[in-house]
Short mmCIF file of C-alpha atoms and ligand atoms in Angstrom, two decimals:
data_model
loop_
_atom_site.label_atom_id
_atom_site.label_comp_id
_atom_site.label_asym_id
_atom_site.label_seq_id
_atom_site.Cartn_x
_atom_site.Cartn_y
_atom_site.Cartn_z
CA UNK Q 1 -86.20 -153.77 180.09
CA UNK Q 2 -83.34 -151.36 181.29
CA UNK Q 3 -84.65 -148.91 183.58
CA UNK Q 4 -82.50 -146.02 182.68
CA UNK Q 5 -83.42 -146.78 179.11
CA UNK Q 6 -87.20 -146.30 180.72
CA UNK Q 7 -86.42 -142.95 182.46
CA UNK Q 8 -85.75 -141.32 179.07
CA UNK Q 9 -89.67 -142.11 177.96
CA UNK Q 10 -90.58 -140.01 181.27
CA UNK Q 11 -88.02 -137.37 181.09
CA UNK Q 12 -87.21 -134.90 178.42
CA UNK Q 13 -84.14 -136.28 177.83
CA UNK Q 14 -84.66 -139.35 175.14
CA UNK Q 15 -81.27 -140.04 174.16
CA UNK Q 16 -78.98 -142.55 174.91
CA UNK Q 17 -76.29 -141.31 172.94
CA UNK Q 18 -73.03 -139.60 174.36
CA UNK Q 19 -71.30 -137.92 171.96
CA UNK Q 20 -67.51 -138.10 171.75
CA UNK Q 21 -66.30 -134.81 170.69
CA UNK Q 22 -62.90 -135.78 169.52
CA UNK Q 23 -61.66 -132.45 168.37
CA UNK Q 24 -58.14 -130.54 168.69
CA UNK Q 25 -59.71 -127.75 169.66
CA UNK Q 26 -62.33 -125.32 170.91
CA UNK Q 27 -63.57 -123.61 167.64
CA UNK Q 28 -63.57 -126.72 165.42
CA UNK Q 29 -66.02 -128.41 168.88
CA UNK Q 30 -68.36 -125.48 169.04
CA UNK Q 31 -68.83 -125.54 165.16
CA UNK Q 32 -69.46 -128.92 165.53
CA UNK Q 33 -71.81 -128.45 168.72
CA UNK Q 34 -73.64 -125.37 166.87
CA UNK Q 35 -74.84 -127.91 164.52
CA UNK Q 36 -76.95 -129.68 167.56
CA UNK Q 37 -78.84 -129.13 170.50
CA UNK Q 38 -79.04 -130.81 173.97
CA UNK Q 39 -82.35 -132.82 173.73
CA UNK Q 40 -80.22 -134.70 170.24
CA UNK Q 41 -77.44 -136.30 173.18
CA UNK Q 42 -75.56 -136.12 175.65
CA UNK Q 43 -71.64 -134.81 175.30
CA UNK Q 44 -68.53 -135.95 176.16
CA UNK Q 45 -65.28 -133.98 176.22
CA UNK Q 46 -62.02 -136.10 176.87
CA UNK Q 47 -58.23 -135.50 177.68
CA UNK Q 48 -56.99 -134.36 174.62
CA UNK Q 49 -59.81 -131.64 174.23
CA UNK Q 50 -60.05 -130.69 177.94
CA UNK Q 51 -56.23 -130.01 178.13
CA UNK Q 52 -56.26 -127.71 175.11
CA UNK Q 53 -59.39 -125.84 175.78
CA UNK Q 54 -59.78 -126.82 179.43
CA UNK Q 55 -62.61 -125.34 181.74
CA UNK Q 56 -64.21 -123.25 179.66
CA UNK Q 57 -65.26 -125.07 176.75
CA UNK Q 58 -66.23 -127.41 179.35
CA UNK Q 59 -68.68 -124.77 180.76
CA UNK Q 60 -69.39 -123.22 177.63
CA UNK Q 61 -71.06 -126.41 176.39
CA UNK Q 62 -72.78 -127.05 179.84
CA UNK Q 63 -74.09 -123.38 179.25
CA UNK Q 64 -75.69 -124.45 176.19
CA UNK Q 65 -77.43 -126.92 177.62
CA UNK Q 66 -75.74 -129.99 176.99
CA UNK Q 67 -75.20 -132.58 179.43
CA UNK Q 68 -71.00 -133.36 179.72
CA UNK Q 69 -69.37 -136.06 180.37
CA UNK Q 70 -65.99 -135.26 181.49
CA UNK Q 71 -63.78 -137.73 180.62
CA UNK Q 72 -61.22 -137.38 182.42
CA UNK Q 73 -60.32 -141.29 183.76
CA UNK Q 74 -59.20 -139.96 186.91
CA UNK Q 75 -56.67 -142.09 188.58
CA UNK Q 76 -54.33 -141.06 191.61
CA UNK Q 77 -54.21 -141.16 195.58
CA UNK Q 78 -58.10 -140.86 197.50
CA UNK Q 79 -57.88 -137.18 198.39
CA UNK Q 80 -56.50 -135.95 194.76
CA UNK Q 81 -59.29 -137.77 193.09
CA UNK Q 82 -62.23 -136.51 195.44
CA UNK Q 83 -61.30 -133.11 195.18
CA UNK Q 84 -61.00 -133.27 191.18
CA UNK Q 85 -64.54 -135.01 191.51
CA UNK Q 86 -65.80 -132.08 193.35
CA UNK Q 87 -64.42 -129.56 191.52
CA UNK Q 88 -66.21 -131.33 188.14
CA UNK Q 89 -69.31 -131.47 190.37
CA UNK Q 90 -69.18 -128.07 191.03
CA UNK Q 91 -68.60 -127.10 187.67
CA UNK Q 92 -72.45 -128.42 186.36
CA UNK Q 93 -70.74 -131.92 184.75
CA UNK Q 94 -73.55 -134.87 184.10
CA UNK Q 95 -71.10 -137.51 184.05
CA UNK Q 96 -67.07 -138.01 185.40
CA UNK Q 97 -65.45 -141.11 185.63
CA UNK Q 98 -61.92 -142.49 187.67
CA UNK Q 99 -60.33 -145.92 187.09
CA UNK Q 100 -61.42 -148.58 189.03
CA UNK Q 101 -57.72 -149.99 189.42
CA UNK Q 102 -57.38 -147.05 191.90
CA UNK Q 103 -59.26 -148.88 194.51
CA UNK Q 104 -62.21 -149.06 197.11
CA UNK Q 105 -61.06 -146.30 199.26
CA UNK Q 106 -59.93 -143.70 195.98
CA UNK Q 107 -63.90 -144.38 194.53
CA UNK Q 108 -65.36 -144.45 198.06
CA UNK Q 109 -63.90 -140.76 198.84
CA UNK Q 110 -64.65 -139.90 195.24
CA UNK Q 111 -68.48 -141.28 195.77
CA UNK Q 112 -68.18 -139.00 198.74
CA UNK Q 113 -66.77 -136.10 197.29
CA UNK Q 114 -70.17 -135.51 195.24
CA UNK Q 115 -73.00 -136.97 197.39
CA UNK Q 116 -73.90 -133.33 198.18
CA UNK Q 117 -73.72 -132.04 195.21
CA UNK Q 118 -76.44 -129.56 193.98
CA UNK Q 119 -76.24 -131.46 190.76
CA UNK Q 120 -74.78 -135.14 191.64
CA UNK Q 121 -72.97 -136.29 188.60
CA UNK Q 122 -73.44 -139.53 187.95
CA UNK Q 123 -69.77 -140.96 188.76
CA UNK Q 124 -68.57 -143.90 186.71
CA UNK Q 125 -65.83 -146.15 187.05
CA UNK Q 126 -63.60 -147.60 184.18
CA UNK Q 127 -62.27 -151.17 184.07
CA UNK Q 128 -60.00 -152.60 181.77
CA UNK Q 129 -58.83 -150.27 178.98
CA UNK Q 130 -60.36 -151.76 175.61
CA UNK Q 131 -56.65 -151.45 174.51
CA UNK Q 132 -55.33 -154.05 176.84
CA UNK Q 133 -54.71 -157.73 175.60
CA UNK Q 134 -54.32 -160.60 178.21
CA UNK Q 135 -50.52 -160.46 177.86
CA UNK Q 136 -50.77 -156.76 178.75
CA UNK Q 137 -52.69 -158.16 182.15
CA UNK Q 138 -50.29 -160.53 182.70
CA UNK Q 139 -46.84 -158.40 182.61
CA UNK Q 140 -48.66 -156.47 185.47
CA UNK Q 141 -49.09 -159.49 187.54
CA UNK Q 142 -52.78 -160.27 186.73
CA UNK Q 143 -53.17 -163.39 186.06
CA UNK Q 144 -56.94 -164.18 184.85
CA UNK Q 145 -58.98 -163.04 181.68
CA UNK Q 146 -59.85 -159.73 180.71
CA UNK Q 147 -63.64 -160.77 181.37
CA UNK Q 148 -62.71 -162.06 184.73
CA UNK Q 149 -60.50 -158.66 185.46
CA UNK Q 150 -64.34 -156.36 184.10
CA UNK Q 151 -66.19 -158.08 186.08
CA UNK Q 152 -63.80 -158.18 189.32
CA UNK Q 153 -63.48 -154.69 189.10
CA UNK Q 154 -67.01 -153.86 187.89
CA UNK Q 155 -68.30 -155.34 191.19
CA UNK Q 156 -65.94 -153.18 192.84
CA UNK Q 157 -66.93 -150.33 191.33
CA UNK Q 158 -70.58 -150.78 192.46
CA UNK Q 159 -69.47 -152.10 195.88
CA UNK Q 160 -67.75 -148.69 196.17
CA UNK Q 161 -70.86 -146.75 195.78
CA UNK Q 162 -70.65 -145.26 192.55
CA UNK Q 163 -73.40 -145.56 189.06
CA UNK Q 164 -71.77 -147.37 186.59
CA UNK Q 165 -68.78 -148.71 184.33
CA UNK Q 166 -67.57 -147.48 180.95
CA UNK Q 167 -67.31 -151.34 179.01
CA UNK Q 168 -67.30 -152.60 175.85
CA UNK Q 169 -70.92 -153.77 174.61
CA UNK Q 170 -69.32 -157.23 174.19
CA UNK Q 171 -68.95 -157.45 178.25
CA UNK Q 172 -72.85 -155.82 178.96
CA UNK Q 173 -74.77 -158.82 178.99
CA UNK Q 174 -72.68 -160.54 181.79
CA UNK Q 175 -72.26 -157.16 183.53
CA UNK Q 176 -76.14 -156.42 183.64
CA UNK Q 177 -77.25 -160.08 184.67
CA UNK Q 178 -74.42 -159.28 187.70
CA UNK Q 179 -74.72 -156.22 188.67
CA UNK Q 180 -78.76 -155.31 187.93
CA UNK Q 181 -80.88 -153.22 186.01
CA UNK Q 182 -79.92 -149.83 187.79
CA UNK Q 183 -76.36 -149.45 187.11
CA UNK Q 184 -75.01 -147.70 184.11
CA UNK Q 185 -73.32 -149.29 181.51
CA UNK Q 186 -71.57 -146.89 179.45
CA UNK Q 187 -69.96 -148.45 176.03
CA UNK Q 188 -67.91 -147.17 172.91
CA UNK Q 189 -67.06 -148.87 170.09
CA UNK Q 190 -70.80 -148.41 168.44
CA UNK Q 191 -71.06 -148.24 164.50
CA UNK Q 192 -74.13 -148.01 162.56
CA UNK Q 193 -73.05 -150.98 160.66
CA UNK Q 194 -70.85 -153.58 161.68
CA UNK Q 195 -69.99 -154.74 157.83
CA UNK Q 196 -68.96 -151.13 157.58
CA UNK Q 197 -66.09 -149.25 158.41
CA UNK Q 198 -64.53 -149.65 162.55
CA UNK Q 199 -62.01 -147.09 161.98
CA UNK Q 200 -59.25 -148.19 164.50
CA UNK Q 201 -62.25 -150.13 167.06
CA UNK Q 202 -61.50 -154.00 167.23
CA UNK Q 203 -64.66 -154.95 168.12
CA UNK Q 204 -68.08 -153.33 167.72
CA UNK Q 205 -71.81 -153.41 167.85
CA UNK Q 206 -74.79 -151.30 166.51
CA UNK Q 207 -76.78 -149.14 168.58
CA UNK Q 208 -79.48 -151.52 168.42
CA UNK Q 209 -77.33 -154.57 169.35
CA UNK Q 210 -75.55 -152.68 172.49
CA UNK Q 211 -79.20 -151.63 174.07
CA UNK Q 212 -80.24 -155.24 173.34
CA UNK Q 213 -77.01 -156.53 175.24
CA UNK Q 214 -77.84 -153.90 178.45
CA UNK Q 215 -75.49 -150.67 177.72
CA UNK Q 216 -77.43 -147.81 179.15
CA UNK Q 217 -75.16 -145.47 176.92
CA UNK Q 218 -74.10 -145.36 173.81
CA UNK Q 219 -70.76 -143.52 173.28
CA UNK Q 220 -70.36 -142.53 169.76
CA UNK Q 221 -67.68 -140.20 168.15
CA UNK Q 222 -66.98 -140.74 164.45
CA UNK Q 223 -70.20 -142.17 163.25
CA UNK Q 224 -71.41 -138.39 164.12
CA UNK Q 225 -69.05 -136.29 164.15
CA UNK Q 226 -67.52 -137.06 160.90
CA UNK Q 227 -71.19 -138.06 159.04
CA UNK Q 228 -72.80 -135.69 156.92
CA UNK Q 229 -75.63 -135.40 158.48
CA UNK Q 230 -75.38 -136.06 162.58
CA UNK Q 231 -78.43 -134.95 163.56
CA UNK Q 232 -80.22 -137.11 161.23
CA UNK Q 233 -77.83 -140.09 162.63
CA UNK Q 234 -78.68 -138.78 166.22
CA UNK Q 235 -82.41 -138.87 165.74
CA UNK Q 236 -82.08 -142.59 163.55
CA UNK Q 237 -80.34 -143.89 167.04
CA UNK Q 238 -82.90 -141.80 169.35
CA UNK Q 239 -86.01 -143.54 167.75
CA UNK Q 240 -84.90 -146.65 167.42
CA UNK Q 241 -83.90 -146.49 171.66
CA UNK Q 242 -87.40 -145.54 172.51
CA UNK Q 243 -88.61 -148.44 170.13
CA UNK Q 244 -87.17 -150.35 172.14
CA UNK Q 245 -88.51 -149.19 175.49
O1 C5P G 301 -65.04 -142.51 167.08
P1 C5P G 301 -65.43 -143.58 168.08
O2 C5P G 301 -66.92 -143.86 168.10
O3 C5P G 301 -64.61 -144.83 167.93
O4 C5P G 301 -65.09 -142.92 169.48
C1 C5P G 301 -65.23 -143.62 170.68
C2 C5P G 301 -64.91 -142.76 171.85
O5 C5P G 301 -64.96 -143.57 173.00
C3 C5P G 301 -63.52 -142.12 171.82
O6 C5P G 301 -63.62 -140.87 172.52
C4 C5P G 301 -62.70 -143.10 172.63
O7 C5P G 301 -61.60 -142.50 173.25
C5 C5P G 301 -63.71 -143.57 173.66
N1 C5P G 301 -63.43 -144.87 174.25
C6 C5P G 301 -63.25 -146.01 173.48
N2 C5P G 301 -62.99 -147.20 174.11
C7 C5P G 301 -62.91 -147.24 175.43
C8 C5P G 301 -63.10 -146.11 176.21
C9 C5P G 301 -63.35 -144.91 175.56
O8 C5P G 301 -63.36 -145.99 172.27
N3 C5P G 301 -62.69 -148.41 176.02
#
């Protein structure tokens, strides 16, 4: 049994799903976001979103209730990337995440940066883009599988003190029997129904099949945000989750 999967029977929150809110811009996300309400999922704003609307949708949905995931892939030298963490930290975010590829010492400051925290976000690390091939690997000089490359860096990732890995649901059985029942797995590429449509994902899993494989999240955009009904999608995918607690 995942433990984090546990922790939502004993807290409030019960979801496992993260939201992607993949809009161009403020008002279309808060229309969106009026039509749900924080104890439905978490949220996650990305880089498209945060540079249009920046901070304060960011705190604007935090206001409301919702816990954000600022998706931000943060990836530069130690000190840049610690202080961005803070700042996040500071700002009320649940969840930020910085590319593993940066390093030991650029997660290890950034682990740092928001021990102290009022609110610690949880601070997760993100290892091979789902978008990279083996030949993409290779041209820059790495020379083993893209499962060998996750799991290299995944272990450096929780070497470096921080909670967790964004992955594919493909790679979370291997990653949970290596790296235990308390880190977090965080994966896209979820559809309700795998004979249905992927939209541009390669390869994908239900809700049911990623929680059975160990992801601790779900991250799901269109199959929400563009069904007709999300809330009854978000409470199909809560209930099923604490099933299987
Ligand atoms: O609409 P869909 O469910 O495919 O959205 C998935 C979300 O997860 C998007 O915000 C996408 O950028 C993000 N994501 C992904 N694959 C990754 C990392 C993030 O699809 N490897």
């Amino acid at each position: 049994m995942n433990p984090l999967i546990t922790d939502f029977a004993r807290t409030e929150q019960r979801t496992p799903v993260i939201v992607a809110l993949d809009f161009a811009d403020a008002d279309s996300t808060l229309a969106f976001v009026r039509r749900l309400e924080p104890s439905l999922c978490q949220l996650k704003i990305g880089k498209e979103l945060f540079t249009a609307s920046g901070r304060s949708l960011a705190e604007s949905l935090i206001n409301q209730g919702f816990k954000l995931f600022l998706d931000l892939k943060y990836h530069d030298i130690p000190n840049t990337v610690a202080q961005a963490c803070r700042v996040a930290a500071d700002m009320g975010v649940w969840m930020v995440d910085v590319h593993a590829s940066g390093g030991r010492r650029m997660m290890e400051a950034a682990a740092e940066a928001v021990a102290n925290s009022v609110q610690k976000p949880l601070l997760i690390g993100v290892t091979v883009l789902t978008s990279m091939a083996k030949e993409d690997l290779a041209e820059l000089g790495i020379g083993i599988s893209i499962e060998e490359q996750v799991l290299r860096l995944a272990k450096l990732v929780q070497s470096s003190g921080l909670d967790g890995v964004v992955c594919s649901a493909h790679e979370a059985a291997p990653l949970r029997d290596a790296l235990g029942q308390e880190f977090a797995l965080v994966t896209p590429g979820i559809r309700l129904d795998t004979a249905g449509n992927k939209d541009d994902q390669r390869r994908i899993m239900t809700p049911a099949q990623a929680l059975a494989a160990g992801s601790t999240y779900l991250v799901m955009g269109r199959p929400v945000t563009q069904a007709a009904d999300p809330v009854a999608v978000l409470r199909e995918v809560n209930t099923l989750a604490a099933e299987m607690v």
